[in-house]
Amino acid sequence: DAGVTQSPTHLIKTRGQHVTLRCSPISGHKSVSWYQQVLGQGPQFIFQYYEKEERGRGNFPDRFSARQFPNYSSELNVNALLLGDSALYLCASSKNGQGHYGYTFGSGTRLTVV
Amino acid sequence: QQQVKQSPQSLIVQKGGISIINCAYENTAFDYFPWYQQFPGKGPALLIAIRPDVSEKKEGRFTISFNKSAKQFSLHIMDSQPGDSATYFCAAAEGATNKLIFGTGTLLAVQP
């Protein structure tokens, strides 16, 4: 079975631009969560979605938004990019709404803001 | 109160030795404590997890020790191998929320 798939794997954006990151969960998993991992630090929770509804939001500005589609895939959008948004963005899927039990992470999208 | 403090920041162990990584937390509502292993260019992978109703859990060479009164837990890697060289993260979660709180990570290098 395919694991959690994220695209793109790398991208470079300019300050002020917008970016969309994509995630396909493991087949049968209905919950998707997004984490930001700055170099040298642990991942930080951004959002969790279950059955297309937001179930949790971390301490991130409104420039960050996400959504989940009927096929359970998800997008993370970041507007007005700042240099500090440079990080590895991780998507994790799980079977049910208790997102943190049985998380499987993807390999992430490395975002560089210049 | 939401922090999970992890130490050491880095660790060098000889092949066959025991690697020990420690974490501490403040929020007594946490009820799930996983450890993740992350290789360069990859996402974190769940290694082993424990709930606060047990003091120890062992899976192969990996053991979690949990001290509820001290609000501390640790990962022991027995017979450490060069292939164990990676970054290890402890984490904690509260059942009422939907997020993991990660520690800052420990870079483990196992020398052959």
Short mmCIF file of C-alpha atoms in Angstrom, two decimals:
data_model
loop_
_atom_site.label_atom_id
_atom_site.label_comp_id
_atom_site.label_asym_id
_atom_site.label_seq_id
_atom_site.Cartn_x
_atom_site.Cartn_y
_atom_site.Cartn_z
CA ASP A 1 0.00 0.00 0.00
CA ALA A 2 1.13 3.53 -0.73
CA GLY A 3 2.02 5.65 2.26
CA VAL A 4 1.16 9.28 2.78
CA THR A 5 2.03 11.17 -0.40
CA GLN A 6 3.00 14.82 -0.39
CA SER A 7 3.66 17.13 -3.29
CA PRO A 8 5.74 18.88 -4.28
CA THR A 9 8.81 17.55 -2.46
CA HIS A 10 10.68 20.84 -2.70
CA LEU A 11 9.84 24.35 -3.77
CA ILE A 12 11.26 27.84 -3.57
CA LYS A 13 9.04 30.89 -3.24
CA THR A 14 9.59 34.62 -2.89
CA ARG A 15 8.44 36.64 0.10
CA GLY A 16 4.85 37.78 -0.30
CA GLN A 17 3.87 34.94 -2.61
CA HIS A 18 1.26 32.27 -2.00
CA VAL A 19 1.90 28.52 -1.81
CA THR A 20 -0.30 25.41 -1.91
CA LEU A 21 0.94 22.10 -0.55
CA ARG A 22 -0.87 18.84 -1.22
CA CYS A 23 -1.31 15.61 0.70
CA SER A 24 -2.88 12.26 -0.13
CA PRO A 25 -3.54 10.10 2.94
CA ILE A 26 -3.18 6.36 3.19
CA SER A 27 -6.16 4.59 1.62
CA GLY A 28 -8.89 4.23 4.23
CA HIS A 29 -7.56 7.03 6.42
CA LYS A 30 -10.07 9.81 6.96
CA SER A 31 -8.01 12.21 9.08
CA VAL A 32 -5.23 14.46 7.85
CA SER A 33 -3.04 16.69 10.00
CA TRP A 34 -0.44 19.26 9.03
CA TYR A 35 2.76 20.04 10.93
CA GLN A 36 5.54 22.57 10.38
CA GLN A 37 9.09 21.48 11.18
CA VAL A 38 11.67 24.25 11.27
CA LEU A 39 15.26 23.06 10.87
CA GLY A 40 16.61 21.70 14.13
CA GLN A 41 13.25 21.64 15.90
CA GLY A 42 10.38 19.26 16.46
CA PRO A 43 7.25 19.41 14.32
CA GLN A 44 4.56 21.91 15.35
CA PHE A 45 0.87 21.26 14.85
CA ILE A 46 -0.91 23.46 12.31
CA PHE A 47 -4.27 21.81 11.50
CA GLN A 48 -6.24 18.61 11.72
CA TYR A 49 -9.12 17.67 9.42
CA TYR A 50 -11.49 14.76 9.76
CA GLU A 51 -14.33 14.00 7.40
CA LYS A 52 -13.72 17.35 5.69
CA GLU A 53 -14.18 19.34 8.90
CA GLU A 54 -11.52 21.19 10.87
CA ARG A 55 -10.96 19.40 14.16
CA GLY A 56 -8.01 21.34 15.50
CA ARG A 57 -5.90 24.40 14.85
CA GLY A 58 -2.48 25.26 16.19
CA ASN A 59 -1.01 28.63 17.05
CA PHE A 60 -0.42 29.84 13.51
CA PRO A 61 -1.55 33.11 11.88
CA ASP A 62 -4.56 33.36 9.59
CA ARG A 63 -2.20 33.33 6.62
CA PHE A 64 -2.29 29.56 7.05
CA SER A 65 -5.42 27.75 5.90
CA ALA A 66 -6.29 24.22 4.86
CA ARG A 67 -9.09 22.10 3.55
CA GLN A 68 -9.93 18.45 3.02
CA PHE A 69 -11.62 17.10 -0.07
CA PRO A 70 -14.27 14.36 -0.43
CA ASN A 71 -11.53 11.83 -1.29
CA TYR A 72 -9.82 12.81 2.02
CA SER A 73 -6.84 14.44 0.35
CA SER A 74 -5.88 17.82 1.73
CA GLU A 75 -4.31 21.13 0.82
CA LEU A 76 -2.38 23.54 3.02
CA ASN A 77 -2.32 27.12 1.81
CA VAL A 78 0.01 29.83 3.05
CA ASN A 79 -0.48 33.44 1.95
CA ALA A 80 1.91 36.38 2.08
CA LEU A 81 4.94 34.18 2.66
CA LEU A 82 7.58 35.30 5.14
CA LEU A 83 11.18 34.17 5.40
CA GLY A 84 10.24 32.47 8.66
CA ASP A 85 7.82 30.20 6.84
CA SER A 86 10.80 28.29 5.44
CA ALA A 87 10.41 24.80 6.86
CA LEU A 88 9.56 21.18 6.19
CA TYR A 89 5.78 20.83 6.04
CA LEU A 90 4.60 17.40 7.10
CA CYS A 91 1.28 15.76 6.49
CA ALA A 92 0.11 12.89 8.67
CA SER A 93 -2.90 10.66 8.21
CA SER A 94 -4.80 8.40 10.57
CA LYS A 95 -7.90 6.24 10.37
CA ASN A 96 -10.20 8.21 12.64
CA GLY A 97 -10.78 11.53 14.27
CA GLN A 98 -8.44 10.80 17.15
CA GLY A 99 -5.70 12.14 14.98
CA HIS A 100 -2.71 11.56 17.17
CA TYR A 101 -3.26 7.84 17.64
CA GLY A 102 -1.63 5.89 14.83
CA TYR A 103 -0.26 8.82 12.85
CA THR A 104 1.64 8.02 9.65
CA PHE A 105 3.70 10.92 8.36
CA GLY A 106 4.63 11.67 4.78
CA SER A 107 8.16 12.68 3.79
CA GLY A 108 7.16 16.32 3.70
CA THR A 109 7.46 19.33 1.43
CA ARG A 110 10.59 21.41 1.89
CA LEU A 111 9.57 25.06 1.44
CA THR A 112 12.25 27.72 1.07
CA VAL A 113 11.18 31.37 1.09
CA VAL A 114 13.73 33.80 -0.34
CA GLN B 1 2.49 23.86 30.23
CA GLN B 2 2.23 22.61 26.69
CA GLN B 3 5.97 22.03 26.35
CA VAL B 4 7.81 18.76 26.22
CA LYS B 5 11.47 19.16 27.17
CA GLN B 6 13.92 16.71 25.62
CA SER B 7 17.56 15.97 26.38
CA PRO B 8 20.27 15.56 25.34
CA GLN B 9 20.35 17.55 22.12
CA SER B 10 22.86 15.13 20.65
CA LEU B 11 24.28 11.77 21.65
CA ILE B 12 27.18 9.64 20.49
CA VAL B 13 27.12 5.95 21.39
CA GLN B 14 29.39 3.08 20.45
CA LYS B 15 27.95 0.14 18.56
CA GLY B 16 26.41 -2.29 21.02
CA GLY B 17 25.95 0.34 23.69
CA ILE B 18 22.76 1.70 25.27
CA SER B 19 21.31 4.98 24.05
CA ILE B 20 19.15 6.87 26.55
CA ILE B 21 17.03 9.92 25.70
CA ASN B 22 14.95 11.73 28.29
CA CYS B 23 11.82 13.84 28.17
CA ALA B 24 9.81 15.79 30.74
CA TYR B 25 6.38 17.35 30.61
CA GLU B 26 4.16 19.56 32.75
CA ASN B 27 0.62 18.98 31.50
CA THR B 28 -0.88 16.18 33.62
CA ALA B 29 -3.71 15.84 31.08
CA PHE B 30 -1.34 14.24 28.57
CA ASP B 31 -2.34 10.62 28.11
CA TYR B 32 -0.28 9.36 25.19
CA PHE B 33 3.50 9.46 24.86
CA PRO B 34 5.02 8.31 21.55
CA TRP B 35 8.59 8.31 20.32
CA TYR B 36 9.36 9.04 16.69
CA GLN B 37 12.46 8.30 14.63
CA GLN B 38 13.36 10.59 11.74
CA PHE B 39 15.99 10.01 9.07
CA PRO B 40 17.25 12.89 6.90
CA GLY B 41 14.80 13.75 4.14
CA LYS B 42 12.03 11.65 5.66
CA GLY B 43 9.06 12.27 7.87
CA PRO B 44 8.98 11.04 11.47
CA ALA B 45 8.08 7.37 11.91
CA LEU B 46 6.38 6.03 15.03
CA LEU B 47 8.80 3.88 16.99
CA ILE B 48 6.99 3.02 20.21
CA ALA B 49 4.35 4.61 22.43
CA ILE B 50 3.10 4.34 25.99
CA ARG B 51 0.10 5.41 28.05
CA PRO B 52 0.48 6.63 31.66
CA ASP B 53 -1.14 3.57 33.20
CA VAL B 54 2.02 1.50 32.64
CA SER B 55 5.59 2.18 33.77
CA GLU B 56 7.45 0.40 31.00
CA LYS B 57 6.90 -0.85 27.48
CA LYS B 58 9.37 -2.87 25.45
CA GLU B 59 9.40 -3.59 21.73
CA GLY B 60 12.50 -5.37 20.54
CA ARG B 61 15.55 -3.29 21.36
CA PHE B 62 13.43 -0.22 22.23
CA THR B 63 12.03 0.42 25.72
CA ILE B 64 10.04 3.33 27.10
CA SER B 65 10.28 3.96 30.83
CA PHE B 66 7.55 6.15 32.26
CA ASN B 67 7.54 7.91 35.65
CA LYS B 68 4.13 9.48 36.17
CA SER B 69 4.92 11.13 39.51
CA ALA B 70 8.03 12.79 38.12
CA LYS B 71 6.32 13.57 34.80
CA GLN B 72 9.23 12.10 32.92
CA PHE B 73 9.68 9.41 30.32
CA SER B 74 12.67 8.04 28.50
CA LEU B 75 13.65 5.95 25.51
CA HIS B 76 16.29 3.26 25.87
CA ILE B 77 17.84 1.70 22.77
CA MET B 78 19.65 -1.48 23.66
CA ASP B 79 22.50 -2.89 21.55
CA SER B 80 22.60 0.33 19.51
CA GLN B 81 23.49 -0.14 15.84
CA PRO B 82 24.83 2.30 13.21
CA GLY B 83 21.46 1.98 11.45
CA ASP B 84 19.85 3.55 14.54
CA SER B 85 21.64 6.82 13.76
CA ALA B 86 18.79 9.30 13.31
CA THR B 87 16.95 12.10 15.10
CA TYR B 88 14.60 10.94 17.83
CA PHE B 89 11.62 12.95 19.02
CA CYS B 90 9.51 12.39 22.08
CA ALA B 91 5.96 13.68 21.98
CA ALA B 92 2.86 13.92 24.11
CA ALA B 93 -0.84 14.28 23.41
CA GLU B 94 -4.04 14.84 25.31
CA GLY B 95 -7.02 12.75 24.33
CA ALA B 96 -9.33 15.75 24.24
CA THR B 97 -7.23 17.48 21.59
CA ASN B 98 -6.05 16.42 18.21
CA LYS B 99 -2.41 17.38 18.27
CA LEU B 100 0.97 16.01 19.22
CA ILE B 101 3.39 18.21 21.17
CA PHE B 102 6.91 17.30 20.12
CA GLY B 103 10.19 17.69 21.96
CA THR B 104 13.12 19.42 20.28
CA GLY B 105 14.78 16.21 19.15
CA THR B 106 17.96 14.26 19.87
CA LEU B 107 20.47 13.57 17.13
CA LEU B 108 21.86 10.09 17.78
CA ALA B 109 25.07 8.90 16.16
CA VAL B 110 26.07 5.28 16.70
CA GLN B 111 29.73 4.75 15.92
CA PRO B 112 30.80 1.39 14.46
#
